[in-house]
Amino acid sequence: METPRTIRRIGILTGGGDCPGLNAVIRAVAKTALNRGLEAWGIEDGFLGLIEDRVHLLTRDAVSNILTRGGTILGTSNKADPARFAVGTGPDGKPIFEDATPKVLRTLADRGLDVLVCIGGDGTMTGAAKLLAHGVRIVGVPKTIDNDLMHTDITFGFQTAVNTATEALDKIHTTASSHHRVMIVEIMGRNAGWLTLESGLASGSDVILIPEIPYDLGVVCDCCVERGRHGKAFTIIAVSEGAKPIGGKQVVTRVVPDSPDPIRLGGIAEVLCDQIAERTGLESRATVLGHVQRGGTPVPADRVLATRFGYQAMELIAAGEFNELVVMQQSRLTSVSLHEVAGRQRLVPLDHPLLAVARGVGTCFGEPAS
Ligand code: F6P
């Protein structure tokens, strides 16, 4: 598709947590742009690069040989919402925020960037959506290992993270069965259980605990004990960092005050481990997979998805369809307004077919019998 003459320079930024496939998107956007006679400019460290005027030209060389590389060659930041940017700390220890939008607009004008491709999750899209009101032309690309962006069936990075978490759960199996233990593995995902559900299913985990289904500790303990009675003297529990007991709260590991989404979840595996050991007398251990899930080379499916997303972003730009997020719906690439995804999270619906499948093969979700 021919790009309108008004579009010459494409700015590319990666925002939020890093994720396998970011470089594959950067490469797809930049190569498609260069092949269409346009310029691609890399913005360093997400919106921070626009606030601090840190951008550079992306040559063919710069985006060559990065398809398989994890992380992002541009750097990223999950603390830089231009409309609410932390500039220091007040006497009370709390961050002082200012609206850095004018700085962003100045960089865009000075550098002559005609359109931005923002690759990120809901935090990045929320920041991007606020810039639209100032006339900035933006196309979004959905990234996150959590798979929790609204209106897209899948985000790139998710499938690699499922792979990583599944491999870890498979390896945990060895110790679980050799030592007859309860092994609890904590998996990322914030408030969404997609990563735990898929890796739990793929590894045949005996118990899967996700934020969308609050659990009953007694039911989880009974499941561990029952398995022993049926000759299975070990249990593998895949637990989301955001899981919580019925009537209880999520476990928070830290608060990052200058981040647009300050709460960091984590620690539930240790809590469960102590509780299960105390209640059942079974030897239990907790493993937190942590940022291992965000690292490494993207699996082929993510490389293809990321490349398709990047190319589609350029197609939207060529069609003059700005202020949209590229999405995958029922295996079809399409787009939705950035406003529709900003500030929202896509959780596992309670009628999702995978839940029925898991229950069908005997997986325990810690639900009390109805
Ligand atoms: O959104 C991706 C993610 O890895 C979540 O799964 C996790 O809760 C969070 O980021 C961790 O953030 P940080 O890298 O700031 O600790």
Tab-separated table of C-alpha atoms and ligand atoms in Angstrom:
chain	number	residue	atom	x	y	z
A	1	MET	CA	0.000	0.000	0.000
A	2	GLU	CA	1.286	3.515	-0.854
A	3	THR	CA	1.968	5.715	2.186
A	4	PRO	CA	0.531	9.267	1.966
A	5	ARG	CA	3.158	11.941	1.173
A	6	THR	CA	2.444	13.663	4.498
A	7	ILE	CA	4.043	10.715	6.307
A	8	ARG	CA	7.842	10.592	6.023
A	9	ARG	CA	9.197	9.786	9.482
A	10	ILE	CA	7.984	6.967	11.689
A	11	GLY	CA	8.914	7.063	15.392
A	12	ILE	CA	9.015	3.694	17.173
A	13	LEU	CA	8.939	3.203	20.937
A	14	THR	CA	8.670	0.251	23.302
A	15	GLY	CA	7.000	0.895	26.665
A	16	GLY	CA	6.302	-1.066	29.857
A	17	GLY	CA	7.944	-4.339	30.856
A	18	ASP	CA	10.189	-5.994	28.291
A	19	CYS	CA	8.866	-9.031	26.493
A	20	PRO	CA	10.080	-11.568	23.899
A	21	GLY	CA	9.306	-10.323	20.368
A	22	LEU	CA	9.783	-6.578	20.912
A	23	ASN	CA	12.776	-6.534	18.565
A	24	ALA	CA	10.850	-8.551	15.997
A	25	VAL	CA	8.183	-5.800	15.898
A	26	ILE	CA	10.794	-3.012	15.736
A	27	ARG	CA	12.439	-4.846	12.833
A	28	ALA	CA	9.152	-5.385	10.976
A	29	VAL	CA	8.066	-1.748	11.337
A	30	ALA	CA	11.483	-0.324	10.422
A	31	LYS	CA	12.153	-2.651	7.497
A	32	THR	CA	8.690	-2.113	6.028
A	33	ALA	CA	9.146	1.657	6.442
A	34	LEU	CA	12.599	1.639	4.829
A	35	ASN	CA	11.365	-0.541	1.955
A	36	ARG	CA	8.650	2.054	1.342
A	37	GLY	CA	11.163	4.905	1.212
A	38	LEU	CA	10.315	6.216	4.685
A	39	GLU	CA	12.556	6.931	7.664
A	40	ALA	CA	12.332	4.962	10.910
A	41	TRP	CA	13.427	6.637	14.147
A	42	GLY	CA	14.006	4.771	17.383
A	43	ILE	CA	12.829	6.447	20.594
A	44	GLU	CA	14.888	5.395	23.605
A	45	ASP	CA	13.318	4.034	26.806
A	46	GLY	CA	9.678	4.451	25.815
A	47	PHE	CA	7.952	7.788	26.439
A	48	LEU	CA	11.011	8.848	28.459
A	49	GLY	CA	12.922	9.248	25.180
A	50	LEU	CA	10.273	11.668	23.929
A	51	ILE	CA	10.282	13.619	27.182
A	52	GLU	CA	14.104	13.850	27.178
A	53	ASP	CA	14.558	14.126	23.390
A	54	ARG	CA	16.512	10.887	23.039
A	55	VAL	CA	15.802	9.545	19.546
A	56	HIS	CA	18.004	8.182	16.780
A	57	LEU	CA	17.715	7.150	13.139
A	58	LEU	CA	17.260	3.415	12.613
A	59	THR	CA	19.406	2.219	9.729
A	60	ARG	CA	19.014	-1.120	7.978
A	61	ASP	CA	22.042	-2.319	9.916
A	62	ALA	CA	20.528	-1.304	13.245
A	63	VAL	CA	17.451	-3.472	12.702
A	64	SER	CA	19.205	-6.373	11.068
A	65	ASN	CA	19.840	-9.592	12.996
A	66	ILE	CA	17.507	-8.691	15.873
A	67	LEU	CA	14.537	-10.941	15.042
A	68	THR	CA	15.506	-13.605	17.550
A	69	ARG	CA	16.915	-11.330	20.239
A	70	GLY	CA	15.030	-10.940	23.541
A	71	GLY	CA	14.452	-7.556	25.221
A	72	THR	CA	14.348	-4.350	23.182
A	73	ILE	CA	17.195	-2.603	21.367
A	74	LEU	CA	15.435	0.697	22.126
A	75	GLY	CA	15.224	0.240	25.890
A	76	THR	CA	11.969	0.678	27.779
A	77	SER	CA	10.457	2.305	30.837
A	78	ASN	CA	7.329	1.563	32.813
A	79	LYS	CA	7.466	4.820	34.773
A	80	ALA	CA	6.877	7.379	32.041
A	81	ASP	CA	3.257	8.390	31.425
A	82	PRO	CA	3.838	11.837	29.806
A	83	ALA	CA	0.658	13.280	31.353
A	84	ARG	CA	1.759	12.236	34.862
A	85	PHE	CA	5.535	12.145	34.916
A	86	ALA	CA	7.408	11.882	38.223
A	87	VAL	CA	9.997	14.682	38.460
A	88	GLY	CA	11.168	14.207	42.038
A	89	THR	CA	10.094	13.457	45.574
A	90	GLY	CA	8.264	15.799	47.939
A	91	PRO	CA	9.100	16.329	51.665
A	92	ASP	CA	6.518	13.627	52.485
A	93	GLY	CA	8.523	11.120	50.419
A	94	LYS	CA	5.809	10.940	47.777
A	95	PRO	CA	6.613	11.550	44.087
A	96	ILE	CA	5.868	14.934	42.536
A	97	PHE	CA	4.210	14.605	39.127
A	98	GLU	CA	4.148	17.086	36.257
A	99	ASP	CA	2.525	17.068	32.826
A	100	ALA	CA	5.429	16.409	30.458
A	101	THR	CA	3.182	16.403	27.358
A	102	PRO	CA	4.605	19.757	26.089
A	103	LYS	CA	8.114	18.206	26.107
A	104	VAL	CA	6.828	15.233	24.103
A	105	LEU	CA	5.150	17.536	21.572
A	106	ARG	CA	8.347	19.598	21.241
A	107	THR	CA	10.473	16.496	20.525
A	108	LEU	CA	7.964	15.257	17.940
A	109	ALA	CA	7.964	18.662	16.203
A	110	ASP	CA	11.757	19.197	16.412
A	111	ARG	CA	12.471	15.715	15.057
A	112	GLY	CA	9.716	15.905	12.464
A	113	LEU	CA	8.159	12.612	13.528
A	114	ASP	CA	4.867	12.284	11.637
A	115	VAL	CA	3.492	9.220	13.390
A	116	LEU	CA	4.378	7.071	16.393
A	117	VAL	CA	4.265	3.302	16.587
A	118	CYS	CA	3.835	2.554	20.300
A	119	ILE	CA	4.592	-1.055	21.199
A	120	GLY	CA	3.324	-1.815	24.673
A	121	GLY	CA	0.709	-3.048	27.096
A	122	ASP	CA	-2.192	-1.268	28.744
A	123	GLY	CA	0.039	1.265	30.555
A	124	THR	CA	1.649	2.336	27.264
A	125	MET	CA	-1.694	2.436	25.465
A	126	THR	CA	-3.184	4.535	28.272
A	127	GLY	CA	-0.306	7.024	27.924
A	128	ALA	CA	-0.655	6.940	24.131
A	129	ALA	CA	-4.423	7.517	24.246
A	130	LYS	CA	-3.891	10.730	26.253
A	131	LEU	CA	-1.535	12.058	23.550
A	132	LEU	CA	-4.222	11.657	20.883
A	133	ALA	CA	-6.057	14.694	22.281
A	134	HIS	CA	-2.974	16.772	21.351
A	135	GLY	CA	-3.130	15.721	17.722
A	136	VAL	CA	-0.364	13.087	17.903
A	137	ARG	CA	-0.846	10.327	15.309
A	138	ILE	CA	-0.331	6.923	16.905
A	139	VAL	CA	-0.647	3.265	15.977
A	140	GLY	CA	-0.360	0.762	18.841
A	141	VAL	CA	1.011	-2.794	18.823
A	142	PRO	CA	-0.116	-5.100	21.672
A	143	LYS	CA	2.700	-6.492	23.809
A	144	THR	CA	2.686	-8.355	27.112
A	145	ILE	CA	3.439	-11.788	28.514
A	146	ASP	CA	0.252	-11.340	30.588
A	147	ASN	CA	-2.009	-11.519	27.481
A	148	ASP	CA	-4.375	-9.118	29.254
A	149	LEU	CA	-4.885	-6.393	26.635
A	150	MET	CA	-8.516	-5.745	25.736
A	151	HIS	CA	-9.898	-6.608	22.294
A	152	THR	CA	-7.055	-8.838	21.149
A	153	ASP	CA	-7.145	-12.612	21.496
A	154	ILE	CA	-3.385	-12.672	21.836
A	155	THR	CA	-0.448	-10.369	22.517
A	156	PHE	CA	3.050	-11.167	21.290
A	157	GLY	CA	5.390	-12.500	23.982
A	158	PHE	CA	2.671	-14.568	25.621
A	159	GLN	CA	3.434	-17.799	23.774
A	160	THR	CA	7.145	-17.590	24.645
A	161	ALA	CA	6.289	-16.988	28.298
A	162	VAL	CA	3.913	-19.998	28.260
A	163	ASN	CA	6.798	-22.033	26.888
A	164	THR	CA	9.202	-20.825	29.595
A	165	ALA	CA	6.734	-21.389	32.429
A	166	THR	CA	5.798	-24.839	31.081
A	167	GLU	CA	9.448	-25.909	30.870
A	168	ALA	CA	9.935	-24.787	34.469
A	169	LEU	CA	6.855	-26.678	35.652
A	170	ASP	CA	8.029	-29.785	33.772
A	171	LYS	CA	11.381	-29.604	35.539
A	172	ILE	CA	9.751	-29.085	38.936
A	173	HIS	CA	7.949	-32.396	38.356
A	174	THR	CA	11.223	-34.265	38.909
A	175	THR	CA	11.794	-32.971	42.428
A	176	ALA	CA	8.108	-33.166	43.272
A	177	SER	CA	7.901	-36.880	42.482
A	178	SER	CA	11.362	-37.841	43.802
A	179	HIS	CA	10.851	-36.116	47.165
A	180	HIS	CA	7.089	-36.656	47.465
A	181	ARG	CA	6.544	-32.956	47.952
A	182	VAL	CA	3.994	-30.297	47.248
A	183	MET	CA	5.716	-27.927	44.798
A	184	ILE	CA	4.157	-24.490	44.347
A	185	VAL	CA	5.247	-22.474	41.315
A	186	GLU	CA	4.391	-18.761	41.145
A	187	ILE	CA	3.722	-17.413	37.667
A	188	MET	CA	3.429	-13.790	36.480
A	189	GLY	CA	0.368	-12.229	34.855
A	190	ARG	CA	-0.784	-9.439	37.206
A	191	ASN	CA	-4.564	-9.711	37.615
A	192	ALA	CA	-5.001	-12.128	34.709
A	193	GLY	CA	-4.579	-15.902	34.896
A	194	TRP	CA	-3.860	-16.618	31.202
A	195	LEU	CA	-0.204	-17.505	31.664
A	196	THR	CA	-0.857	-19.775	34.646
A	197	LEU	CA	-3.852	-21.427	33.012
A	198	GLU	CA	-2.044	-22.274	29.769
A	199	SER	CA	1.274	-23.330	31.305
A	200	GLY	CA	-0.570	-25.192	34.064
A	201	LEU	CA	-2.587	-27.113	31.482
A	202	ALA	CA	0.439	-27.722	29.258
A	203	SER	CA	2.435	-29.176	32.164
A	204	GLY	CA	-0.426	-31.180	33.651
A	205	SER	CA	-0.273	-29.251	36.920
A	206	ASP	CA	-2.567	-30.804	39.522
A	207	VAL	CA	-3.779	-27.507	40.962
A	208	ILE	CA	-4.131	-24.233	39.037
A	209	LEU	CA	-4.922	-21.081	41.006
A	210	ILE	CA	-5.762	-17.931	39.047
A	211	PRO	CA	-6.957	-14.469	40.132
A	212	GLU	CA	-10.312	-14.873	38.416
A	213	ILE	CA	-11.234	-17.882	40.625
A	214	PRO	CA	-10.573	-17.155	44.331
A	215	TYR	CA	-9.602	-20.399	46.060
A	216	ASP	CA	-10.557	-22.194	49.234
A	217	LEU	CA	-7.366	-23.217	51.077
A	218	GLY	CA	-9.117	-26.270	52.565
A	219	VAL	CA	-9.995	-27.542	49.079
A	220	VAL	CA	-6.396	-27.099	47.897
A	221	CYS	CA	-5.061	-28.966	50.968
A	222	ASP	CA	-7.607	-31.771	50.543
A	223	CYS	CA	-6.504	-32.161	46.932
A	224	CYS	CA	-2.842	-32.610	48.009
A	225	VAL	CA	-3.767	-35.148	50.692
A	226	GLU	CA	-6.207	-37.042	48.440
A	227	ARG	CA	-3.569	-37.464	45.761
A	228	GLY	CA	-1.374	-39.237	48.344
A	229	ARG	CA	-4.220	-41.632	49.106
A	230	HIS	CA	-4.418	-42.502	45.417
A	231	GLY	CA	-0.733	-43.338	45.078
A	232	LYS	CA	0.391	-39.886	43.913
A	233	ALA	CA	2.584	-38.708	46.734
A	234	PHE	CA	3.264	-35.314	45.203
A	235	THR	CA	1.345	-32.312	43.941
A	236	ILE	CA	2.262	-29.542	41.539
A	237	ILE	CA	0.494	-26.247	42.075
A	238	ALA	CA	0.712	-23.531	39.408
A	239	VAL	CA	-0.330	-20.293	41.100
A	240	SER	CA	-0.738	-16.840	39.553
A	241	GLU	CA	1.024	-14.007	41.344
A	242	GLY	CA	-2.424	-12.368	41.499
A	243	ALA	CA	-4.328	-15.344	42.963
A	244	LYS	CA	-6.179	-14.822	46.228
A	245	PRO	CA	-8.242	-16.882	48.686
A	246	ILE	CA	-12.001	-16.460	48.841
A	247	GLY	CA	-12.639	-13.289	50.852
A	248	GLY	CA	-8.891	-12.572	51.014
A	249	LYS	CA	-6.468	-10.210	49.330
A	250	GLN	CA	-3.724	-10.459	46.722
A	251	VAL	CA	-0.139	-10.513	48.045
A	252	VAL	CA	1.796	-7.354	47.169
A	253	THR	CA	5.579	-7.616	46.966
A	254	ARG	CA	6.349	-3.912	46.463
A	255	VAL	CA	4.894	-0.539	45.597
A	256	VAL	CA	6.627	1.545	42.914
A	257	PRO	CA	5.231	5.033	43.677
A	258	ASP	CA	6.397	6.727	40.468
A	259	SER	CA	4.943	4.034	38.209
A	260	PRO	CA	1.514	4.610	36.583
A	261	ASP	CA	0.522	1.174	37.969
A	262	PRO	CA	2.425	1.143	41.299
A	263	ILE	CA	1.376	-2.247	42.697
A	264	ARG	CA	3.709	-5.199	42.069
A	265	LEU	CA	2.165	-8.535	42.985
A	266	GLY	CA	4.161	-11.502	44.293
A	267	GLY	CA	4.771	-13.709	47.294
A	268	ILE	CA	1.654	-15.880	47.170
A	269	ALA	CA	3.695	-19.076	46.586
A	270	GLU	CA	5.561	-18.710	49.901
A	271	VAL	CA	2.338	-17.911	51.748
A	272	LEU	CA	0.625	-20.996	50.315
A	273	CYS	CA	3.676	-23.153	50.943
A	274	ASP	CA	3.651	-22.402	54.689
A	275	GLN	CA	-0.106	-22.785	54.950
A	276	ILE	CA	-0.218	-26.123	53.128
A	277	ALA	CA	2.736	-27.549	55.082
A	278	GLU	CA	1.156	-26.502	58.382
A	279	ARG	CA	-2.313	-27.818	57.555
A	280	THR	CA	-1.353	-31.100	55.882
A	281	GLY	CA	2.069	-31.942	57.296
A	282	LEU	CA	3.258	-32.483	53.718
A	283	GLU	CA	6.722	-31.251	52.822
A	284	SER	CA	6.246	-28.219	50.549
A	285	ARG	CA	8.463	-25.855	48.547
A	286	ALA	CA	7.820	-22.622	46.662
A	287	THR	CA	9.476	-21.473	43.426
A	288	VAL	CA	8.991	-17.990	41.967
A	289	LEU	CA	9.692	-17.899	38.225
A	290	GLY	CA	9.882	-14.094	38.121
A	291	HIS	CA	11.493	-12.237	35.227
A	292	VAL	CA	12.804	-15.436	33.641
A	293	GLN	CA	9.344	-15.445	32.039
A	294	ARG	CA	10.023	-12.152	30.254
A	295	GLY	CA	13.422	-13.117	28.888
A	296	GLY	CA	14.962	-15.122	26.129
A	297	THR	CA	14.467	-15.518	22.426
A	298	PRO	CA	10.865	-15.468	21.167
A	299	VAL	CA	9.398	-18.805	20.060
A	300	PRO	CA	8.680	-19.031	16.291
A	301	ALA	CA	4.944	-18.339	16.814
A	302	ASP	CA	5.801	-15.052	18.566
A	303	ARG	CA	8.305	-14.088	15.866
A	304	VAL	CA	5.625	-14.561	13.229
A	305	LEU	CA	2.968	-12.756	15.283
A	306	ALA	CA	5.297	-9.846	16.093
A	307	THR	CA	6.280	-9.517	12.434
A	308	ARG	CA	2.633	-9.573	11.342
A	309	PHE	CA	1.714	-6.956	13.961
A	310	GLY	CA	4.601	-4.691	12.870
A	311	TYR	CA	3.710	-4.980	9.195
A	312	GLN	CA	0.022	-4.363	9.965
A	313	ALA	CA	0.952	-1.192	11.883
A	314	MET	CA	2.608	0.086	8.702
A	315	GLU	CA	-0.466	-0.886	6.676
A	316	LEU	CA	-2.659	1.175	9.020
A	317	ILE	CA	-0.292	4.119	8.648
A	318	ALA	CA	-0.402	3.778	4.859
A	319	ALA	CA	-4.202	3.738	4.997
A	320	GLY	CA	-4.199	6.877	7.176
A	321	GLU	CA	-5.876	4.926	9.981
A	322	PHE	CA	-4.274	6.438	13.058
A	323	ASN	CA	-5.136	6.204	16.747
A	324	GLU	CA	-5.754	2.477	16.438
A	325	LEU	CA	-4.315	-0.617	18.090
A	326	VAL	CA	-3.484	-3.582	15.871
A	327	VAL	CA	-5.317	-6.628	17.244
A	328	MET	CA	-5.894	-10.294	16.463
A	329	GLN	CA	-9.518	-11.380	16.640
A	330	GLN	CA	-10.546	-14.924	15.747
A	331	SER	CA	-7.290	-15.401	13.802
A	332	ARG	CA	-7.864	-12.202	11.767
A	333	LEU	CA	-5.697	-9.098	12.019
A	334	THR	CA	-7.769	-5.968	12.495
A	335	SER	CA	-7.656	-2.857	14.693
A	336	VAL	CA	-9.607	-1.099	17.449
A	337	SER	CA	-9.526	2.459	18.789
A	338	LEU	CA	-6.780	3.083	21.362
A	339	HIS	CA	-9.410	4.672	23.591
A	340	GLU	CA	-11.156	1.317	23.842
A	341	VAL	CA	-8.134	-0.471	25.332
A	342	ALA	CA	-6.762	2.254	27.587
A	343	GLY	CA	-7.021	1.514	31.306
A	344	ARG	CA	-8.692	-1.880	30.900
A	345	GLN	CA	-7.580	-5.472	31.439
A	346	ARG	CA	-8.747	-8.642	29.721
A	347	LEU	CA	-9.254	-11.345	32.342
A	348	VAL	CA	-10.033	-15.044	31.900
A	349	PRO	CA	-13.828	-15.262	31.551
A	350	LEU	CA	-15.378	-17.794	33.921
A	351	ASP	CA	-16.974	-19.601	30.981
A	352	HIS	CA	-13.713	-19.902	29.021
A	353	PRO	CA	-13.469	-23.322	27.290
A	354	LEU	CA	-9.992	-23.991	28.740
A	355	LEU	CA	-11.450	-23.982	32.246
A	356	ALA	CA	-13.918	-26.700	31.280
A	357	VAL	CA	-11.112	-28.710	29.676
A	358	ALA	CA	-8.934	-28.412	32.780
A	359	ARG	CA	-11.792	-29.392	35.086
A	360	GLY	CA	-12.604	-32.262	32.734
A	361	VAL	CA	-9.134	-33.777	33.207
A	362	GLY	CA	-9.375	-33.369	36.970
A	363	THR	CA	-7.476	-30.126	37.604
A	364	CYS	CA	-8.302	-28.537	40.945
A	365	PHE	CA	-8.969	-24.767	40.929
A	366	GLY	CA	-9.468	-24.667	44.683
A	367	GLU	CA	-13.200	-24.115	44.246
A	368	PRO	CA	-15.507	-25.310	47.015
A	369	ALA	CA	-17.975	-27.984	45.882
A	370	SER	CA	-21.238	-26.333	44.852
B	1	F6P	O1	3.219	-6.962	32.870
B	1	F6P	C1	4.314	-7.808	32.794
B	1	F6P	C2	4.802	-8.165	34.172
B	1	F6P	O2	5.894	-9.056	34.046
B	1	F6P	C3	3.743	-8.764	35.093
B	1	F6P	O3	3.455	-10.100	34.816
B	1	F6P	C4	4.363	-8.529	36.444
B	1	F6P	O4	3.374	-8.443	37.436
B	1	F6P	C5	5.038	-7.177	36.263
B	1	F6P	O5	5.255	-7.016	34.864
B	1	F6P	C6	6.355	-7.055	36.990
B	1	F6P	O6	6.817	-5.756	36.842
B	1	F6P	P1	8.299	-5.295	37.234
B	1	F6P	O7	9.217	-5.731	36.132
B	1	F6P	O8	8.176	-3.823	37.331
B	1	F6P	O9	8.634	-5.951	38.519
